[in-house]
């Protein structure tokens, strides 16, 4: 499926020897900046924003593939595990940048879904999960300097696209 910011597909697996340890599906997300219509338009109308967009793909891919994210998943928060990631940023020609992720699939078959607007109870749960996620990283520098260094290299200082 082509989305505005990426191409994505749900991969369904069939095994000759089924095992409950193997995933039934995975989510594949591919970003080839030159293939995206909105990026092509941005290259003409606001080329100064292409580096920021490229960096946002690096941040997403870097965070999801990081050891820090893997440890965060072990705290009970449901964050898709990255089975594989590829980053090919091109700072000199951002349109040539490419990124890919193969992620654990939060499939509707497993009870997952997306909502446009959350009812109050689910909004509170989402905010609690965000607070839990951010609390995990407080003090990381003293708890695990190597993990902190990996994460610092992967994400933005201010954790926002607009900073």
GROMACS .gro file of C-alpha atoms in nm:
model
  163
    1UNK     CA    1   0.000   0.000   0.000
    2UNK     CA    2   0.138   0.339  -0.087
    3UNK     CA    3   0.095   0.586   0.193
    4UNK     CA    4   0.201   0.948   0.183
    5UNK     CA    5   0.530   0.887   0.367
    6UNK     CA    6   0.606   0.524   0.277
    7UNK     CA    7   0.503   0.201   0.114
    8UNK     CA    8   0.388  -0.069   0.351
    9UNK     CA    9   0.259  -0.422   0.338
   10UNK     CA   10   0.155  -0.692   0.582
   11UNK     CA   11   0.345  -1.013   0.514
   12UNK     CA   12   0.155  -1.331   0.603
   13UNK     CA   13   0.364  -1.641   0.670
   14UNK     CA   14   0.283  -2.007   0.621
   15UNK     CA   15   0.522  -2.259   0.771
   16UNK     CA   16   0.570  -2.624   0.679
   17UNK     CA   17   0.640  -2.683   1.048
   18UNK     CA   18   0.419  -2.442   1.247
   19UNK     CA   19   0.544  -2.325   1.584
   20UNK     CA   20   0.387  -2.082   1.830
   21UNK     CA   21   0.726  -1.905   1.853
   22UNK     CA   22   0.714  -1.796   1.490
   23UNK     CA   23   0.525  -1.484   1.388
   24UNK     CA   24   0.211  -1.528   1.176
   25UNK     CA   25   0.286  -1.203   1.001
   26UNK     CA   26   0.523  -0.906   0.982
   27UNK     CA   27   0.487  -0.545   0.876
   28UNK     CA   28   0.723  -0.423   0.604
   29UNK     CA   29   0.773  -0.049   0.565
   30UNK     CA   30   0.980   0.088   0.277
   31UNK     CA   31   1.079   0.448   0.215
   32UNK     CA   32   1.244   0.544  -0.112
   33UNK     CA   33   1.226   0.920  -0.092
   34UNK     CA   34   1.251   0.973  -0.470
   35UNK     CA   35   0.943   0.751  -0.521
   36UNK     CA   36   0.716   0.950  -0.291
   37UNK     CA   37   0.499   1.209  -0.462
   38UNK     CA   38   0.492   1.448  -0.166
   39UNK     CA   39   0.874   1.436  -0.145
   40UNK     CA   40   0.906   1.512  -0.515
   41UNK     CA   41   0.677   1.812  -0.467
   42UNK     CA   42   0.872   1.922  -0.160
   43UNK     CA   43   1.196   1.902  -0.362
   44UNK     CA   44   1.048   2.168  -0.589
   45UNK     CA   45   0.869   2.387  -0.334
   46UNK     CA   46   1.070   2.349  -0.009
   47UNK     CA   47   1.398   2.167  -0.078
   48UNK     CA   48   1.546   2.288   0.250
   49UNK     CA   49   1.307   2.049   0.430
   50UNK     CA   50   1.435   1.734   0.258
   51UNK     CA   51   1.726   1.687   0.500
   52UNK     CA   52   1.486   1.714   0.794
   53UNK     CA   53   1.258   1.452   0.637
   54UNK     CA   54   1.552   1.223   0.569
   55UNK     CA   55   1.662   1.261   0.929
   56UNK     CA   56   1.310   1.178   1.052
   57UNK     CA   57   1.328   0.844   0.869
   58UNK     CA   58   1.671   0.785   1.025
   59UNK     CA   59   1.531   0.858   1.371
   60UNK     CA   60   1.237   0.619   1.328
   61UNK     CA   61   1.452   0.341   1.188
   62UNK     CA   62   1.734   0.400   1.435
   63UNK     CA   63   1.505   0.402   1.739
   64UNK     CA   64   1.304   0.094   1.644
   65UNK     CA   65   1.620  -0.103   1.564
   66UNK     CA   66   1.808   0.009   1.878
   67UNK     CA   67   1.899  -0.205   2.175
   68UNK     CA   68   1.728   0.059   2.390
   69UNK     CA   69   1.399  -0.001   2.212
   70UNK     CA   70   1.444  -0.377   2.252
   71UNK     CA   71   1.493  -0.328   2.626
   72UNK     CA   72   1.192  -0.097   2.641
   73UNK     CA   73   0.984  -0.374   2.484
   74UNK     CA   74   1.083  -0.591   2.781
   75UNK     CA   75   0.913  -0.352   3.025
   76UNK     CA   76   0.564  -0.449   2.916
   77UNK     CA   77   0.509  -0.170   2.665
   78UNK     CA   78   0.392  -0.295   2.328
   79UNK     CA   79   0.631  -0.152   2.072
   80UNK     CA   80   0.686  -0.344   1.750
   81UNK     CA   81   1.013  -0.536   1.752
   82UNK     CA   82   1.236  -0.464   1.456
   83UNK     CA   83   1.328  -0.791   1.289
   84UNK     CA   84   1.544  -0.608   1.034
   85UNK     CA   85   1.624  -0.251   0.935
   86UNK     CA   86   1.812  -0.078   0.656
   87UNK     CA   87   1.924   0.285   0.646
   88UNK     CA   88   2.076   0.438   0.337
   89UNK     CA   89   2.069   0.813   0.400
   90UNK     CA   90   2.224   1.038   0.140
   91UNK     CA   91   2.300   1.380   0.289
   92UNK     CA   92   2.433   1.520  -0.039
   93UNK     CA   93   2.120   1.415  -0.232
   94UNK     CA   94   1.839   1.342   0.018
   95UNK     CA   95   1.603   1.227  -0.259
   96UNK     CA   96   1.831   0.926  -0.305
   97UNK     CA   97   1.782   0.817   0.059
   98UNK     CA   98   1.623   0.479   0.129
   99UNK     CA   99   1.499   0.314   0.447
  100UNK     CA  100   1.327  -0.013   0.531
  101UNK     CA  101   1.192  -0.185   0.839
  102UNK     CA  102   1.055  -0.533   0.894
  103UNK     CA  103   0.856  -0.506   1.214
  104UNK     CA  104   0.651  -0.721   1.444
  105UNK     CA  105   0.298  -0.692   1.309
  106UNK     CA  106   0.027  -0.551   1.531
  107UNK     CA  107  -0.235  -0.722   1.320
  108UNK     CA  108  -0.612  -0.691   1.348
  109UNK     CA  109  -0.609  -1.074   1.355
  110UNK     CA  110  -0.440  -1.043   1.693
  111UNK     CA  111  -0.683  -0.784   1.826
  112UNK     CA  112  -0.496  -0.469   1.725
  113UNK     CA  113  -0.657  -0.176   1.551
  114UNK     CA  114  -0.621   0.193   1.482
  115UNK     CA  115  -0.862   0.462   1.585
  116UNK     CA  116  -0.884   0.819   1.463
  117UNK     CA  117  -1.016   0.950   1.792
  118UNK     CA  118  -0.969   0.773   2.123
  119UNK     CA  119  -1.240   0.743   2.384
  120UNK     CA  120  -1.132   0.898   2.718
  121UNK     CA  121  -1.030   0.567   2.878
  122UNK     CA  122  -0.809   0.471   2.583
  123UNK     CA  123  -0.662   0.823   2.565
  124UNK     CA  124  -0.561   0.794   2.932
  125UNK     CA  125  -0.404   0.453   2.861
  126UNK     CA  126  -0.210   0.599   2.566
  127UNK     CA  127  -0.082   0.889   2.778
  128UNK     CA  128   0.018   0.647   3.055
  129UNK     CA  129   0.210   0.436   2.801
  130UNK     CA  130   0.389   0.747   2.671
  131UNK     CA  131   0.480   0.847   3.026
  132UNK     CA  132   0.606   0.492   3.094
  133UNK     CA  133   0.815   0.500   2.777
  134UNK     CA  134   0.974   0.835   2.860
  135UNK     CA  135   1.035   0.736   3.224
  136UNK     CA  136   1.231   0.433   3.103
  137UNK     CA  137   1.489   0.665   2.946
  138UNK     CA  138   1.531   0.900   3.244
  139UNK     CA  139   1.862   0.824   3.409
  140UNK     CA  140   1.968   0.595   3.125
  141UNK     CA  141   2.303   0.772   3.096
  142UNK     CA  142   2.405   0.666   3.447
  143UNK     CA  143   2.233   0.324   3.436
  144UNK     CA  144   2.376   0.216   3.101
  145UNK     CA  145   2.617   0.460   2.934
  146UNK     CA  146   2.664   0.241   2.623
  147UNK     CA  147   2.289   0.213   2.566
  148UNK     CA  148   2.252   0.586   2.622
  149UNK     CA  149   2.523   0.657   2.363
  150UNK     CA  150   2.355   0.429   2.106
  151UNK     CA  151   2.018   0.594   2.162
  152UNK     CA  152   2.163   0.947   2.156
  153UNK     CA  153   2.320   0.874   1.818
  154UNK     CA  154   1.988   0.743   1.682
  155UNK     CA  155   1.735   1.008   1.784
  156UNK     CA  156   1.689   1.385   1.795
  157UNK     CA  157   1.794   1.577   2.105
  158UNK     CA  158   1.449   1.732   2.143
  159UNK     CA  159   1.248   1.428   2.028
  160UNK     CA  160   1.045   1.629   1.782
  161UNK     CA  161   1.026   1.672   1.408
  162UNK     CA  162   0.958   2.044   1.442
  163UNK     CA  163   1.247   2.153   1.669
   0.00000   0.00000   0.00000
